C-alpha positions as semicolon CSV with decimal commas, in nm:
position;residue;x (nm);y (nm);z (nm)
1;X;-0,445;-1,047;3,677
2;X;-0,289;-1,391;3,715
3;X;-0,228;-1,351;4,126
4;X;0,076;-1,550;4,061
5;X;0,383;-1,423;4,238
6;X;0,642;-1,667;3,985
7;X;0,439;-1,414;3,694
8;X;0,639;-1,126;3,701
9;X;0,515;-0,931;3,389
10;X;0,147;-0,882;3,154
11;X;0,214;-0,740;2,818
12;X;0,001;-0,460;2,796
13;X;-0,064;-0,092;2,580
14;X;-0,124;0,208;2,734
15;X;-0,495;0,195;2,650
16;X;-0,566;-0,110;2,759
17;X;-0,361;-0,088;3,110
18;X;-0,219;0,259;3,119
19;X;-0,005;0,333;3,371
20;X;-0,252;0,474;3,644
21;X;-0,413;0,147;3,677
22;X;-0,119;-0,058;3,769
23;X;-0,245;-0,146;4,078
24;X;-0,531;-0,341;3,945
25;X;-0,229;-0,617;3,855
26;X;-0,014;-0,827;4,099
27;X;0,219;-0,835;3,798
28;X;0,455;-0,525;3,664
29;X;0,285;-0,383;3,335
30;X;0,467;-0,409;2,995
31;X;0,392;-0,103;2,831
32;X;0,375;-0,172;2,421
33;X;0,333;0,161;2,218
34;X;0,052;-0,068;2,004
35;X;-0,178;-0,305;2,076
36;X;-0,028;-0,623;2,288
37;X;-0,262;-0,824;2,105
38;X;-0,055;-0,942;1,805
39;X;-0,213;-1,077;1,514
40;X;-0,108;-1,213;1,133
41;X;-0,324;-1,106;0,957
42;X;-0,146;-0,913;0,687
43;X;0,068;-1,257;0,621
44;X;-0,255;-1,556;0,643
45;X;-0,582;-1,344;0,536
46;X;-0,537;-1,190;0,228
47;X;-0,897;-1,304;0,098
48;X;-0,997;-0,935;0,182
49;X;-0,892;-0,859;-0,142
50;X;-1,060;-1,147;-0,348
51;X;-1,332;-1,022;-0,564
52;X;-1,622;-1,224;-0,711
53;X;-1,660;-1,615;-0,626
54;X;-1,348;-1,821;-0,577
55;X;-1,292;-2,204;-0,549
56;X;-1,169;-2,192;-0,199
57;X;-1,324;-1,878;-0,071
58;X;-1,653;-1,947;-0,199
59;X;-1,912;-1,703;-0,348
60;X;-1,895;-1,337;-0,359
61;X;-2,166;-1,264;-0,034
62;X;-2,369;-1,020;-0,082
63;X;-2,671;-0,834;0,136
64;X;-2,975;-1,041;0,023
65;X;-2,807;-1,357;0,144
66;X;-2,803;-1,226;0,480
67;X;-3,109;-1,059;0,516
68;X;-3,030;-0,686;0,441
69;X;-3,205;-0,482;0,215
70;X;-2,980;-0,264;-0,075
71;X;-3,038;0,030;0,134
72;X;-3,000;-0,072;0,457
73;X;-2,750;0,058;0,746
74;X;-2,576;-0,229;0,841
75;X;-2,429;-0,185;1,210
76;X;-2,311;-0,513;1,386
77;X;-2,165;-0,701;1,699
78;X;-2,041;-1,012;1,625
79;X;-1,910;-1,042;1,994
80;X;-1,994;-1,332;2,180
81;X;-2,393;-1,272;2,339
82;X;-2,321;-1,256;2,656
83;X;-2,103;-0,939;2,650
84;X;-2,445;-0,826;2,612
85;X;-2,586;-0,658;2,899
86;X;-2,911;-0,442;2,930
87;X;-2,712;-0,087;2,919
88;X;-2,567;-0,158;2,589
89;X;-2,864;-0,295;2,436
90;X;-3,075;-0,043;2,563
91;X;-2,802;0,205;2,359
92;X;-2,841;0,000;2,051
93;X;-3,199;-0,011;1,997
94;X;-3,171;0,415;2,080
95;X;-2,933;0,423;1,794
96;X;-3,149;0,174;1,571
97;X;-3,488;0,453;1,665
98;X;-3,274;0,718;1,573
99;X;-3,161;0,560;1,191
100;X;-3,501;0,419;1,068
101;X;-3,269;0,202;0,816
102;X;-3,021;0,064;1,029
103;X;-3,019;-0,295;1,102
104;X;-2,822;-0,465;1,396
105;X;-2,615;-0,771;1,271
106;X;-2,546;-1,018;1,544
107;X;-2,449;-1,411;1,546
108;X;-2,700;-1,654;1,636
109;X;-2,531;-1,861;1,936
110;X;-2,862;-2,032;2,063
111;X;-3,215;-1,978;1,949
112;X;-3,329;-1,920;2,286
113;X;-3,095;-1,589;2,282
114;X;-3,282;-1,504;1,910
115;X;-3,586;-1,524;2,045
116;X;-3,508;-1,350;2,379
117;X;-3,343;-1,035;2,236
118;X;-3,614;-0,980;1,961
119;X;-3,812;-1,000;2,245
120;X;-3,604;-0,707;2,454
121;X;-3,591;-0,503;2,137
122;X;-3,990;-0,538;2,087
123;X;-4,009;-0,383;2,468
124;X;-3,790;-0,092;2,355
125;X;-4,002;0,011;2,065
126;X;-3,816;-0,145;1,784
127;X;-3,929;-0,419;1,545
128;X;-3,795;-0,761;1,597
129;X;-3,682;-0,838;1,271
130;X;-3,475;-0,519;1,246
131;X;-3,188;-0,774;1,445
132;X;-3,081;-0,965;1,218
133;X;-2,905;-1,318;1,322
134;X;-2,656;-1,512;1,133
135;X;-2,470;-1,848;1,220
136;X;-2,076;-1,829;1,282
137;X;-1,975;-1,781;0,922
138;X;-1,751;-2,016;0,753
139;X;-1,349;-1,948;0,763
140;X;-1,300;-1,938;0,402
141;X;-1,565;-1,714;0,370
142;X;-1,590;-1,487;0,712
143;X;-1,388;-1,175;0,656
144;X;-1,540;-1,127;0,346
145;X;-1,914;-1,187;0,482
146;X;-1,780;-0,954;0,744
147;X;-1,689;-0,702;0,554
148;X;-2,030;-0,580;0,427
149;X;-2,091;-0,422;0,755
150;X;-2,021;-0,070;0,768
151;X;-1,984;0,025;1,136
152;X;-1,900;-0,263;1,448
153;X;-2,082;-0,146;1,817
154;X;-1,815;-0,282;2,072
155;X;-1,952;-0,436;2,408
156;X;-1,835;-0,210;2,655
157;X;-1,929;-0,486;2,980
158;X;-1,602;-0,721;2,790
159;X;-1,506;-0,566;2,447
160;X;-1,391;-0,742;2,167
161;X;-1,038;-0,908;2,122
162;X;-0,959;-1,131;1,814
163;X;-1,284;-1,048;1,682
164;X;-1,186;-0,651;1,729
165;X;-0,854;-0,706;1,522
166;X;-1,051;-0,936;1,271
167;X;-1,306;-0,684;1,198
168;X;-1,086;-0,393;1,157
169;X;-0,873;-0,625;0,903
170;X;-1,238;-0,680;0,688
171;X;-1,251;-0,281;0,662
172;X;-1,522;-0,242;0,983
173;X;-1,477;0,082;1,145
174;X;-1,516;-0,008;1,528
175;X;-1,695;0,213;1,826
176;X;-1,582;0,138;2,184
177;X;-1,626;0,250;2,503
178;X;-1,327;0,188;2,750
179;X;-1,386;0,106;3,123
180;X;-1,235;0,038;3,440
181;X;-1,067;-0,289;3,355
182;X;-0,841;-0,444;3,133
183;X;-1,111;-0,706;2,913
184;X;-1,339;-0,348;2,867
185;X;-1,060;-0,198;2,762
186;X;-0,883;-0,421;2,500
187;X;-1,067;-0,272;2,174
188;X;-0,917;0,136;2,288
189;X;-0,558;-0,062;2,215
190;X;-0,689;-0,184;1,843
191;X;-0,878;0,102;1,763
192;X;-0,579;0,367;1,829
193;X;-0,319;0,114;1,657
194;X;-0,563;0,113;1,354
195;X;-0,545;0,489;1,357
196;X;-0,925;0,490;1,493
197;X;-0,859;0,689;1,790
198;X;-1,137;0,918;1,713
199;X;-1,387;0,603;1,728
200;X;-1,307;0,568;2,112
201;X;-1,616;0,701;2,306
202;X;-1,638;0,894;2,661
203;X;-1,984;0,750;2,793
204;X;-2,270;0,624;2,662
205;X;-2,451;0,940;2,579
206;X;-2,105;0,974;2,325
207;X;-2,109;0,629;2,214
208;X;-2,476;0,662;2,082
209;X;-2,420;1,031;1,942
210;X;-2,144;0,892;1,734
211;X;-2,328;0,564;1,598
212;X;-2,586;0,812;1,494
213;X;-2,402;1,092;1,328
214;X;-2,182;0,792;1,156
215;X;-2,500;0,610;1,087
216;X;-2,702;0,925;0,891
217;X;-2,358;1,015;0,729
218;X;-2,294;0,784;0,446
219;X;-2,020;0,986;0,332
220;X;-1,858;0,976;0,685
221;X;-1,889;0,551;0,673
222;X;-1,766;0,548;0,386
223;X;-1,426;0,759;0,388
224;X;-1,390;0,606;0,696
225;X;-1,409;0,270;0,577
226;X;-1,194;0,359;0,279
227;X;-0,923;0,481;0,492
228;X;-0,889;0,171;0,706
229;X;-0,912;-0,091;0,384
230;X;-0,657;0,173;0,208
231;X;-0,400;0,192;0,541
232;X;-0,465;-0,150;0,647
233;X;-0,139;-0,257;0,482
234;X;0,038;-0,028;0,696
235;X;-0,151;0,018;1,011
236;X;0,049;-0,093;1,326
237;X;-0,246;-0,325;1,429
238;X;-0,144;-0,552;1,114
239;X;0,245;-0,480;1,116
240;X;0,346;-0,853;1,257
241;X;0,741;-0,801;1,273
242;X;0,655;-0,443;1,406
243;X;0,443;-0,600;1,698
244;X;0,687;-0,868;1,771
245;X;0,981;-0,617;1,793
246;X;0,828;-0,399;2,010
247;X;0,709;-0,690;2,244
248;X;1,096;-0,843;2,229
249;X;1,257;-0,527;2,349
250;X;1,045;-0,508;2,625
251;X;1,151;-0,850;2,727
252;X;1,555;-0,777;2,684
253;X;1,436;-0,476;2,919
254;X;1,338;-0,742;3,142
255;X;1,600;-0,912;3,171
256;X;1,846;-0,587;3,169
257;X;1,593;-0,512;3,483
258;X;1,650;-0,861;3,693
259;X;2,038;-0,843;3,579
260;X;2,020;-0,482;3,757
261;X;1,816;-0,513;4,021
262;X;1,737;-0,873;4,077
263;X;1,338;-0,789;4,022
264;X;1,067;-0,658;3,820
265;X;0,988;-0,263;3,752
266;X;0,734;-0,158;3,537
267;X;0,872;-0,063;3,160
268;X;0,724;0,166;2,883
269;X;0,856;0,063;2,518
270;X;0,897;0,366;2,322
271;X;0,759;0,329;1,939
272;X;0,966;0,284;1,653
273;X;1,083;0,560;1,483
């Protein structure tokens, strides 16, 4: 990835670099057993669990404030707009055709991308306003906000990362669709080290039968949301000291590797027992 040759190792997990694409990297892979892509979430966000308003995390949200009827389905990408691209999109506004109460929750970056998606949605048969946009929601206040979604559609094209990990940690079940490379890829590593790994998609065709049968099912959503804000505390994606001791034995690996041999070899880490 880097090209580097004084680079001798990416941290990796087998989903998001397995070893059969090692020759996509000028580096040697470090194989974690969980996600590479540590977070602390578990330690500095606990507002997941505040209920009702609070002085520093500010009102309780709730749907009308955002748009969303009682009874809507609210699916969401709050990736950055341009992981966007017409195959996706195309997908979503299937899925949206298919659930007459669904509503797609995305961020509002620029106007110009408001008004030019309503537009592409409007081409595809499905009613403008049935996107609805938000600004980037304040830090005291976004997980919560966040959390009133009930299913996250990943961008296949360059999938979530920190917003992957920080959705999963609101209680949003995400859908992804790995490809050939690592950044479409990266979500498969947080969705199987949240315990997800049924959430992981083959193709398209997949990805949009699952939003729909997950979409139609409220029961479905909701265990599966349950399960995630239950487990949460105990998921590997949010165990911190877990994630850092898996990613320091690979390193004294490393360095039992260059003692050895004087260079780099690929290493797996084996999980904790």
């Amino acid at each position: 990835r880097m090209g580097a040759d004084f680079i001798h190792y990416l941290a990796v997990d087998r989903l998001t670099a397995p070893p059969d694409h090692a020759d996509q990297f000028t580096e040697r892979l470090m194989i974690l057993p969980n996600t590479y892509l540590t977070n602390d979430h578990r330690q500095s966000r606990r507002e997941v669990y505040v209920n009702g308003d609070h002085p520093v995390h500010g009102k309780e949200p709730t749907r009308a404030e955002f748009g969303f009827e009682e009874d809507d389905i609210i699916l969401c990408s709050f990736n950055q707009l341009y992981k966007i691209e017409p195959e996706v999109f195309a997908v979503w506004m299937k899925i949206l055709k298919d659930v007459p109460k669904a509503k797609l929750w995305l961020l509002k970056f620029t106007e110009e991308a408001v008004i030019n998606l309503r537009k592409s949605a409007t081409k595809l048969g499905v009613e403008p306003d049935r996107l609805v946009f938000s600004d980037q929601f304040p830090r005291e206040r976004e997980f919560r906000v966040k959390g009133m979604a009930e299913l996250f559609l990943d961008t296949p094209l360059f999938n979530a990362h920190t917003t992957g990990g920080d959705v999963l940690w609101s209680g949003i079940p995400v859908l992804t669709l790995p490809g050939e490379n690592f950044a479409q890829r990266v979500a498969s590593g947080l969705v199987q080290s949240a315990g997800l790994t049924r959430l992981i998609a083959r193709n398209f065709k997949d990805y949009q039968k699952m939003a729909v049968a997950l979409a139609k099912n409220a029961s479905k959503r909701r265990k599966l949301k349950e399960k995630l804000i239950e487990e949460r505390e105990t998921l590997p994606l949010f165990d911190t000291q877990r994630l850092t001791s898996e990613f320091e034995r690979a390193l004294l690996m490393s360095w039992d590797i260059h003692e050895q041999y004087g260079a780099p070899f690929h290493i797996v880490v084996a999980a904790d027992e």
